[in-house]
Short mmCIF file of C-alpha atoms and ligand atoms in Angstrom, two decimals:
data_model
loop_
_atom_site.label_atom_id
_atom_site.label_comp_id
_atom_site.label_asym_id
_atom_site.label_seq_id
_atom_site.Cartn_x
_atom_site.Cartn_y
_atom_site.Cartn_z
CA MET Y 1 -6.45 -19.78 27.38
CA ALA Y 2 -7.00 -22.19 24.51
CA ASP Y 3 -4.03 -23.97 22.98
CA LEU Y 4 -2.58 -21.99 20.05
CA VAL Y 5 -1.99 -25.12 17.95
CA GLU Y 6 -5.66 -26.03 18.32
CA LEU Y 7 -6.79 -22.51 17.53
CA LYS Y 8 -4.70 -22.41 14.38
CA LYS Y 9 -6.03 -25.78 13.28
CA HIS Y 10 -9.54 -24.53 13.82
CA VAL Y 11 -9.16 -21.32 11.82
CA GLN Y 12 -7.56 -23.20 8.92
CA GLU Y 13 -10.59 -25.49 8.87
CA ALA Y 14 -12.81 -22.43 8.98
CA VAL Y 15 -11.04 -21.05 5.88
CA GLU Y 16 -11.51 -24.41 4.15
CA ALA Y 17 -15.23 -24.24 4.93
CA LEU Y 18 -15.33 -20.76 3.34
CA ARG Y 19 -13.25 -21.71 0.30
CA GLU Y 20 -16.05 -21.83 -2.27
CA ARG Y 21 -17.63 -18.59 -1.10
CA LEU Y 22 -14.27 -16.76 -1.07
CA ASN Y 23 -13.55 -17.96 -4.60
CA GLU Y 24 -16.97 -16.64 -5.64
CA VAL Y 25 -16.28 -13.26 -4.03
CA ALA Y 26 -12.87 -13.02 -5.75
CA ARG Y 27 -14.39 -13.93 -9.12
CA TRP Y 28 -17.34 -11.57 -8.70
CA ILE Y 29 -15.10 -8.58 -7.92
CA TYR Y 30 -12.87 -9.57 -10.87
CA SER Y 31 -15.90 -9.57 -13.18
CA ASN Y 32 -17.29 -6.31 -11.80
CA PRO Y 33 -14.26 -4.03 -11.52
CA GLU Y 34 -14.83 -0.59 -10.02
CA LEU Y 35 -12.33 2.27 -10.03
CA GLY Y 36 -11.02 3.89 -6.85
CA SER Y 37 -13.59 5.86 -4.77
CA GLU Y 38 -16.38 4.16 -6.76
CA GLU Y 39 -16.15 0.66 -5.31
CA PHE Y 40 -19.76 0.73 -4.13
CA ARG Y 41 -20.77 -2.77 -5.17
CA ALA Y 42 -17.59 -4.41 -3.87
CA ALA Y 43 -17.92 -2.62 -0.53
CA GLU Y 44 -21.55 -3.72 -0.32
CA LEU Y 45 -20.71 -7.35 -1.10
CA LEU Y 46 -17.90 -7.47 1.47
CA THR Y 47 -19.78 -5.72 4.27
CA LYS Y 48 -22.90 -7.87 3.76
CA GLU Y 49 -20.79 -11.01 3.99
CA LEU Y 50 -19.15 -9.79 7.19
CA GLU Y 51 -22.52 -8.86 8.71
CA ARG Y 52 -23.89 -12.27 7.84
CA HIS Y 53 -21.10 -13.71 9.97
CA GLY Y 54 -21.86 -11.55 12.97
CA PHE Y 55 -19.51 -8.62 12.42
CA HIS Y 56 -20.60 -5.16 13.45
CA VAL Y 57 -20.10 -3.01 10.36
CA LYS Y 58 -19.62 0.72 10.04
CA ARG Y 59 -19.99 1.86 6.43
CA GLY Y 60 -18.96 5.21 4.97
CA LEU Y 61 -16.02 5.38 7.36
CA LEU Y 62 -14.65 8.91 7.97
CA GLY Y 63 -16.83 10.35 5.22
CA MET Y 64 -15.45 7.98 2.56
CA PRO Y 65 -18.52 6.26 1.05
CA THR Y 66 -16.71 3.02 0.09
CA ALA Y 67 -14.56 2.66 3.22
CA PHE Y 68 -15.72 0.46 6.08
CA CYS Y 69 -14.70 -0.99 9.41
CA ALA Y 70 -16.07 -4.35 10.55
CA THR Y 71 -15.45 -5.54 14.10
CA TYR Y 72 -15.95 -8.80 15.98
CA LYS Y 73 -15.45 -8.80 19.72
CA GLY Y 74 -13.99 -11.66 21.73
CA ARG Y 75 -15.01 -12.82 25.21
CA GLY Y 76 -13.46 -9.83 26.96
CA TYR Y 77 -11.48 -6.66 26.69
CA GLY Y 78 -8.13 -7.00 24.92
CA PRO Y 79 -6.00 -5.97 21.95
CA ARG Y 80 -7.46 -4.98 18.59
CA VAL Y 81 -5.91 -6.55 15.51
CA ALA Y 82 -6.82 -5.67 11.93
CA ILE Y 83 -6.83 -7.15 8.45
CA VAL Y 84 -6.72 -4.58 5.68
CA ALA Y 85 -8.85 -5.00 2.53
CA GLU Y 86 -8.45 -3.25 -0.84
CA TYR Y 87 -10.89 -3.60 -3.74
CA ASP Y 88 -10.22 -0.89 -6.33
CA ALA Y 89 -9.50 -1.73 -9.98
CA LEU Y 90 -7.36 0.04 -12.60
CA PRO Y 91 -8.62 1.90 -15.67
CA GLY Y 92 -8.62 -0.22 -18.82
CA MET Y 93 -7.52 -3.52 -17.27
CA GLY Y 94 -9.90 -4.39 -14.44
CA HIS Y 95 -8.14 -5.98 -11.49
CA GLY Y 96 -4.63 -5.71 -12.92
CA CYS Y 97 -3.28 -5.32 -9.38
CA GLY Y 98 -5.27 -8.30 -8.03
CA HIS Y 99 -7.14 -6.37 -5.34
CA ASN Y 100 -10.07 -8.76 -5.79
CA LEU Y 101 -7.92 -11.34 -3.96
CA ILE Y 102 -6.97 -8.86 -1.23
CA ALA Y 103 -10.67 -8.27 -0.62
CA ALA Y 104 -11.71 -11.93 -0.54
CA SER Y 105 -8.78 -12.96 1.68
CA ALA Y 106 -9.42 -10.13 4.13
CA ILE Y 107 -13.03 -11.08 4.79
CA GLY Y 108 -12.06 -14.77 4.79
CA ALA Y 109 -9.34 -14.27 7.40
CA GLY Y 110 -11.59 -12.06 9.51
CA ILE Y 111 -14.51 -14.50 9.44
CA ALA Y 112 -12.24 -17.50 10.14
CA ALA Y 113 -10.65 -15.71 13.10
CA SER Y 114 -14.08 -14.72 14.42
CA SER Y 115 -14.96 -18.41 14.74
CA VAL Y 116 -12.56 -18.75 17.71
CA MET Y 117 -13.13 -15.33 19.28
CA GLY Y 118 -15.30 -16.97 21.95
CA GLU Y 119 -12.04 -18.27 23.43
CA LEU Y 120 -10.00 -15.08 23.07
CA GLU Y 121 -9.91 -11.63 24.53
CA GLY Y 122 -9.76 -8.66 22.23
CA GLU Y 123 -11.19 -7.79 18.88
CA VAL Y 124 -10.73 -8.62 15.21
CA LEU Y 125 -11.24 -5.89 12.61
CA VAL Y 126 -11.60 -6.02 8.85
CA VAL Y 127 -10.85 -2.55 7.51
CA GLY Y 128 -12.02 -1.66 4.01
CA THR Y 129 -9.62 0.85 2.46
CA PRO Y 130 -10.70 2.18 -0.96
CA ALA Y 131 -8.69 3.69 -3.80
CA GLU Y 132 -5.22 2.32 -3.02
CA GLU Y 133 -4.26 3.23 -6.57
CA GLY Y 134 -4.90 6.84 -5.61
CA ARG Y 135 -7.99 7.88 -7.53
CA GLY Y 136 -10.86 10.18 -6.56
CA PRO Y 137 -11.73 11.79 -3.22
CA SER Y 138 -10.88 8.62 -1.24
CA GLY Y 139 -7.53 8.22 -3.06
CA GLY Y 140 -4.86 6.81 -0.73
CA SER Y 141 -7.58 6.26 1.88
CA LYS Y 142 -5.17 4.72 4.39
CA VAL Y 143 -3.32 8.06 4.58
CA ILE Y 144 -6.62 9.89 5.13
CA MET Y 145 -7.30 7.38 7.93
CA VAL Y 146 -3.85 8.02 9.40
CA ASP Y 147 -4.47 11.77 9.38
CA LYS Y 148 -7.81 11.31 11.14
CA GLY Y 149 -6.30 9.07 13.83
CA PHE Y 150 -8.23 5.96 12.76
CA TRP Y 151 -5.34 3.54 13.32
CA ASP Y 152 -4.29 4.92 16.68
CA ASP Y 153 -6.28 2.49 18.84
CA ILE Y 154 -5.45 -0.56 16.72
CA ASP Y 155 -2.56 -2.71 17.96
CA ALA Y 156 -1.44 -4.29 14.68
CA ALA Y 157 -2.47 -4.57 11.03
CA VAL Y 158 -1.65 -7.21 8.42
CA MET Y 159 -2.56 -7.78 4.79
CA LEU Y 160 -1.53 -9.59 1.63
CA HIS Y 161 -0.95 -8.58 -1.96
CA PRO Y 162 -0.87 -10.76 -5.09
CA SER Y 163 2.53 -11.05 -6.73
CA THR Y 164 4.81 -13.28 -8.80
CA ARG Y 165 6.53 -14.60 -5.66
CA TRP Y 166 5.79 -15.58 -2.08
CA GLY Y 167 7.19 -13.25 0.55
CA VAL Y 168 6.64 -11.58 3.89
CA GLY Y 169 7.91 -8.22 5.09
CA TYR Y 170 8.72 -6.67 1.71
CA ARG Y 171 9.69 -3.05 1.90
CA ALA Y 172 8.14 -0.09 0.08
CA LEU Y 173 9.48 3.35 -0.80
CA GLY Y 174 8.18 6.66 0.42
CA ILE Y 175 7.10 8.92 -2.44
CA TRP Y 176 6.69 12.67 -2.99
CA ASN Y 177 5.42 14.44 -6.10
CA LEU Y 178 7.06 17.70 -7.10
CA THR Y 179 5.81 20.05 -9.82
CA MET Y 180 7.82 22.98 -11.18
CA GLU Y 181 5.93 25.67 -13.12
CA PHE Y 182 8.26 28.10 -14.88
CA GLU Y 183 7.04 31.48 -16.05
CA GLY Y 184 8.95 33.56 -18.58
CA GLN Y 185 8.12 36.07 -21.30
CA THR Y 186 7.11 35.31 -24.87
CA SER Y 187 8.82 37.05 -27.76
CA HIS Y 188 9.65 36.45 -31.41
CA ALA Y 189 12.27 33.71 -31.40
CA ALA Y 190 14.22 35.26 -34.32
CA ALA Y 191 13.34 38.97 -34.45
CA SER Y 192 13.40 39.82 -30.73
CA PRO Y 193 14.76 36.95 -28.63
CA HIS Y 194 16.43 39.50 -26.33
CA GLU Y 195 12.98 40.59 -25.17
CA GLY Y 196 11.99 37.10 -24.10
CA VAL Y 197 12.59 34.88 -21.08
CA ASN Y 198 12.63 31.22 -22.10
CA ALA Y 199 10.68 29.16 -19.57
CA LEU Y 200 11.55 25.93 -21.39
CA ASN Y 201 15.26 26.63 -21.03
CA ALA Y 202 14.75 27.16 -17.30
CA ALA Y 203 12.80 23.88 -17.11
CA THR Y 204 15.51 22.04 -19.07
CA LEU Y 205 18.20 23.39 -16.78
CA ALA Y 206 16.19 22.32 -13.72
CA TYR Y 207 15.61 18.90 -15.29
CA MET Y 208 19.35 18.46 -15.91
CA ALA Y 209 20.30 19.75 -12.46
CA THR Y 210 17.91 17.25 -10.90
CA HIS Y 211 19.57 14.44 -12.84
CA MET Y 212 22.98 15.64 -11.68
CA LEU Y 213 21.89 15.28 -8.05
CA ARG Y 214 21.83 11.53 -8.55
CA GLN Y 215 25.58 11.14 -8.53
CA GLU Y 216 25.74 12.19 -4.91
CA ALA Y 217 22.75 10.16 -3.81
CA ARG Y 218 23.17 7.84 -0.85
CA ARG Y 219 23.35 4.35 -2.29
CA ASP Y 220 21.74 2.75 0.76
CA ALA Y 221 18.66 4.97 0.53
CA ASN Y 222 17.19 3.52 -2.69
CA LEU Y 223 16.65 6.94 -4.20
CA VAL Y 224 14.53 6.92 -7.36
CA ILE Y 225 13.78 10.10 -9.30
CA HIS Y 226 11.51 9.91 -12.32
CA GLY Y 227 10.37 12.98 -14.17
CA ILE Y 228 8.94 14.47 -17.34
CA ILE Y 229 8.64 17.89 -18.94
CA SER Y 230 4.89 17.98 -19.39
CA GLU Y 231 4.64 21.45 -20.97
CA GLY Y 232 7.33 23.16 -23.00
CA GLY Y 233 5.88 25.74 -25.35
CA LEU Y 234 3.39 25.93 -28.19
CA ALA Y 235 5.36 27.02 -31.27
CA SER Y 236 9.05 26.93 -32.11
CA ASN Y 237 9.06 30.53 -33.35
CA VAL Y 238 7.81 31.82 -30.00
CA ILE Y 239 10.00 31.86 -26.91
CA PRO Y 240 7.89 29.87 -24.45
CA ASP Y 241 6.61 31.72 -21.41
CA ARG Y 242 5.46 28.56 -19.66
CA ALA Y 243 7.05 25.17 -19.02
CA VAL Y 244 6.20 22.51 -16.45
CA CYS Y 245 8.17 19.58 -15.00
CA ASN Y 246 6.64 16.79 -12.92
CA PHE Y 247 8.81 14.60 -10.76
CA GLY Y 248 8.24 11.56 -8.56
CA ILE Y 249 10.91 11.25 -5.90
CA ARG Y 250 11.18 8.05 -3.86
CA SER Y 251 13.41 6.66 -1.15
CA SER Y 252 13.39 4.08 1.61
CA ASP Y 253 14.62 6.71 4.09
CA GLU Y 254 11.92 9.24 5.01
CA GLU Y 255 14.24 11.91 6.33
CA TYR Y 256 16.60 11.63 3.41
CA LEU Y 257 13.64 11.76 1.03
CA ARG Y 258 12.54 15.12 2.46
CA GLU Y 259 16.11 16.36 2.10
CA MET Y 260 16.22 15.31 -1.55
CA VAL Y 261 12.82 16.88 -2.26
CA ASP Y 262 14.24 20.18 -0.96
CA LYS Y 263 17.34 19.75 -3.13
CA VAL Y 264 15.21 19.17 -6.22
CA GLU Y 265 13.28 22.33 -5.33
CA ARG Y 266 16.60 24.19 -5.20
CA CYS Y 267 17.38 22.93 -8.71
CA ALA Y 268 14.19 24.64 -9.86
CA GLU Y 269 14.98 27.86 -8.03
CA GLY Y 270 18.58 27.91 -9.25
CA ALA Y 271 17.54 27.35 -12.86
CA ALA Y 272 14.91 30.08 -12.67
CA LEU Y 273 17.39 32.51 -11.14
CA ALA Y 274 20.02 31.71 -13.77
CA LEU Y 275 17.68 32.43 -16.67
CA GLY Y 276 15.60 35.20 -15.15
CA ALA Y 277 12.38 33.19 -15.06
CA LYS Y 278 9.95 32.78 -12.19
CA VAL Y 279 9.15 29.38 -10.74
CA ARG Y 280 6.43 27.98 -8.53
CA VAL Y 281 7.22 24.65 -6.90
CA THR Y 282 4.47 22.45 -5.48
CA LYS Y 283 5.62 19.59 -3.26
CA LYS Y 284 3.22 16.93 -2.11
CA LYS Y 285 3.89 13.89 -0.03
CA LEU Y 286 1.98 10.89 -1.42
CA TYR Y 287 2.87 7.74 0.55
CA SER Y 288 5.33 6.92 3.31
CA GLY Y 289 7.84 4.12 3.06
CA LYS Y 290 7.28 0.87 4.91
CA LYS Y 291 8.47 0.68 8.49
CA ILE Y 292 9.44 -2.93 9.07
CA ASN Y 293 8.17 -4.57 12.23
CA GLU Y 294 10.36 -7.60 12.69
CA PRO Y 295 8.37 -9.46 15.39
CA LEU Y 296 5.18 -9.13 13.34
CA VAL Y 297 6.92 -10.14 10.11
CA GLU Y 298 8.28 -13.22 11.89
CA VAL Y 299 4.84 -14.34 13.12
CA LEU Y 300 3.34 -13.85 9.65
CA TRP Y 301 6.26 -15.65 8.00
CA HIS Y 302 5.86 -18.73 10.21
CA ASN Y 303 2.19 -18.92 9.36
CA TYR Y 304 3.03 -19.13 5.65
CA ASN Y 305 5.99 -21.41 6.19
CA SER Y 306 3.96 -23.90 8.27
CA GLN Y 307 1.79 -24.44 5.18
CA GLY Y 308 4.80 -25.51 3.15
CA VAL Y 309 5.13 -22.32 1.12
CA GLU Y 310 8.59 -21.91 -0.36
CA MET Y 311 9.93 -18.44 0.16
CA LYS Y 312 12.92 -16.44 1.32
CA THR Y 313 13.48 -16.23 5.06
CA TRP Y 314 11.85 -13.18 6.59
CA LYS Y 315 15.27 -11.71 7.26
CA GLU Y 316 16.20 -12.00 3.58
CA SER Y 317 12.88 -10.41 2.62
CA ILE Y 318 13.23 -7.36 4.83
CA ASN Y 319 16.70 -6.78 3.42
CA GLY Y 320 15.45 -7.02 -0.16
CA MET Y 321 15.28 -4.06 -2.47
CA PRO Y 322 12.03 -2.08 -2.18
CA MET Y 323 10.38 -1.63 -5.58
CA ALA Y 324 7.32 0.60 -5.36
CA SER Y 325 5.10 2.51 -2.95
CA THR Y 326 1.78 1.89 -1.16
CA ASP Y 327 -0.50 3.71 1.28
CA PHE Y 328 -0.05 0.71 3.61
CA GLY Y 329 3.39 2.29 4.21
CA ASP Y 330 1.63 5.10 6.08
CA VAL Y 331 -0.17 2.61 8.29
CA SER Y 332 3.18 0.98 9.14
CA GLN Y 333 4.53 4.37 10.23
CA ARG Y 334 1.67 4.70 12.73
CA ILE Y 335 1.20 1.21 14.19
CA PRO Y 336 2.94 -2.20 13.94
CA ALA Y 337 2.05 -3.51 10.48
CA ALA Y 338 3.26 -6.23 8.13
CA GLY Y 339 2.42 -7.21 4.59
CA SER Y 340 2.84 -10.41 2.61
CA ASN Y 341 2.93 -11.45 -1.04
CA ILE Y 342 1.12 -14.43 -2.47
CA LYS Y 343 2.35 -15.95 -5.71
CA ILE Y 344 -0.46 -16.00 -8.28
CA ALA Y 345 1.59 -15.77 -11.50
CA GLU Y 346 4.98 -16.75 -12.86
CA PRO Y 347 7.90 -14.33 -12.47
CA GLY Y 348 8.01 -11.95 -15.42
CA THR Y 349 4.25 -11.35 -15.41
CA PRO Y 350 3.98 -7.56 -15.26
CA GLY Y 351 2.22 -5.89 -12.34
CA HIS Y 352 -0.69 -3.68 -13.41
CA SER Y 353 -1.54 -5.78 -16.44
CA ARG Y 354 -4.38 -7.76 -17.93
CA GLN Y 355 -2.27 -10.90 -17.41
CA MET Y 356 -2.09 -10.23 -13.67
CA ALA Y 357 -5.86 -9.67 -13.51
CA ASP Y 358 -6.49 -13.00 -15.26
CA ALA Y 359 -4.00 -14.80 -13.01
CA SER Y 360 -6.12 -13.83 -10.01
CA ILE Y 361 -8.94 -16.18 -10.99
CA THR Y 362 -6.97 -19.20 -12.18
CA PRO Y 363 -7.08 -22.28 -9.88
CA GLU Y 364 -3.47 -21.45 -8.86
CA GLY Y 365 -4.33 -17.82 -8.11
CA LEU Y 366 -7.35 -18.79 -6.02
CA GLU Y 367 -5.38 -21.51 -4.20
CA ALA Y 368 -2.66 -18.96 -3.32
CA MET Y 369 -5.40 -16.68 -1.97
CA ILE Y 370 -6.63 -19.49 0.31
CA VAL Y 371 -3.08 -20.10 1.62
CA GLY Y 372 -2.71 -16.37 2.30
CA THR Y 373 -6.12 -16.23 3.99
CA LYS Y 374 -5.09 -19.01 6.36
CA ALA Y 375 -1.80 -17.29 7.14
CA LEU Y 376 -3.56 -14.00 7.93
CA ALA Y 377 -6.23 -15.71 10.06
CA MET Y 378 -3.61 -17.66 12.03
CA THR Y 379 -1.64 -14.47 12.57
CA LEU Y 380 -4.64 -12.61 14.00
CA VAL Y 381 -5.39 -15.47 16.35
CA GLU Y 382 -1.75 -15.89 17.38
CA LEU Y 383 -1.45 -12.20 18.29
CA LEU Y 384 -4.58 -12.36 20.44
CA ALA Y 385 -3.72 -15.71 22.04
CA GLU Y 386 -0.15 -14.69 22.87
CA PRO Y 387 -0.29 -10.96 23.56
CA GLU Y 388 3.41 -10.92 24.49
CA LYS Y 389 4.06 -11.12 20.73
CA LEU Y 390 2.03 -7.96 20.26
CA LYS Y 391 4.00 -6.40 23.08
CA LYS Y 392 7.23 -7.24 21.25
CA ALA Y 393 5.82 -5.71 18.07
CA LYS Y 394 4.95 -2.54 19.98
CA GLU Y 395 8.44 -2.38 21.51
CA CYS Y 396 10.04 -2.81 18.09
CA PHE Y 397 7.80 -0.07 16.70
CA ASP Y 398 8.70 2.33 19.53
CA ASN Y 399 12.44 1.68 19.27
CA HIS Y 400 12.84 2.30 15.55
ZN1 LIG T 501 -1.34 -1.38 -7.90
ZN1 LIG T 502 -2.06 -3.20 -5.48
#
């Protein structure tokens, strides 16, 4: 088995050799943003580049036209480790989430790792996962891939995401959507209110009851409930017969989240019962929370730290407060997985903004992408060269 220090040195040099091309890819995707499920040109660019470097590419993965899986085999049978790519843009702001950098770094790390696969057993995969922002038929593609068993024979997955800070092992919240549709009876609001059933009143009561749940929320579970009343009548002199509430409910604890979703449903039912309305509740799980894999986070962290990146320790990061949700959370619930953040903009730069998109192609943004690419490539190689680390990751996954 080749020396790990040598292998890491080699893949970092391989990333350096790719630097100009990766910058070009990041800039091209920035200049040609495509919305989720429509990332045809980005997928074509990425898969062509991978094929040019000897990867075997499967396009149109699992019936999703812009999903792909690219594989590069080592010298013998062994573990399969994956880098996850995203490349969807946002409406009105192009790459306001910086997925152009996720795409370029993923192919860069995969290609760099492939350059030493002659000395390693196993396989490197670059997995193209469209529509992370949840748009179109491939929306939340990683969840679709979970449901179809795609990840089951992959031993570990890593990725990076642009941010305003460096970090490894950040957490993410699970999220459910819940819609309440109240049905009542219209009537004249002054002449015959007694003949009506006010659906808006039922919706308001449900909305208030849902807010009141918060007081008893577990403080360690990072519960977030955000909602709106999206329909509430058409004229003030008519008692409304239809009102609709939409809620997003998030938590870092999956089981608790399900419990809270049921409690919010009860708020709807109770409000409807109280006011004599009918209610239909639709509950839909969107993304799972992140399951933290400590051994994997540690390997990834060291591969950033060895490049002199200043960031919190991995233990501090995994104890940090989770902010949002991602379909990578679902991958982490199925196999050992770890994410990282690269700093492309100053703190205070909003996520999902034109400023964030522009930060992705500044010299600093592109340099951060190269650092992240090296860290991901070294991590892939380290996991294949020292499979006991993968074993530890698997044990951690099984015991949580
Ligand atoms: Zn986003
Ligand atoms: Zn994103």
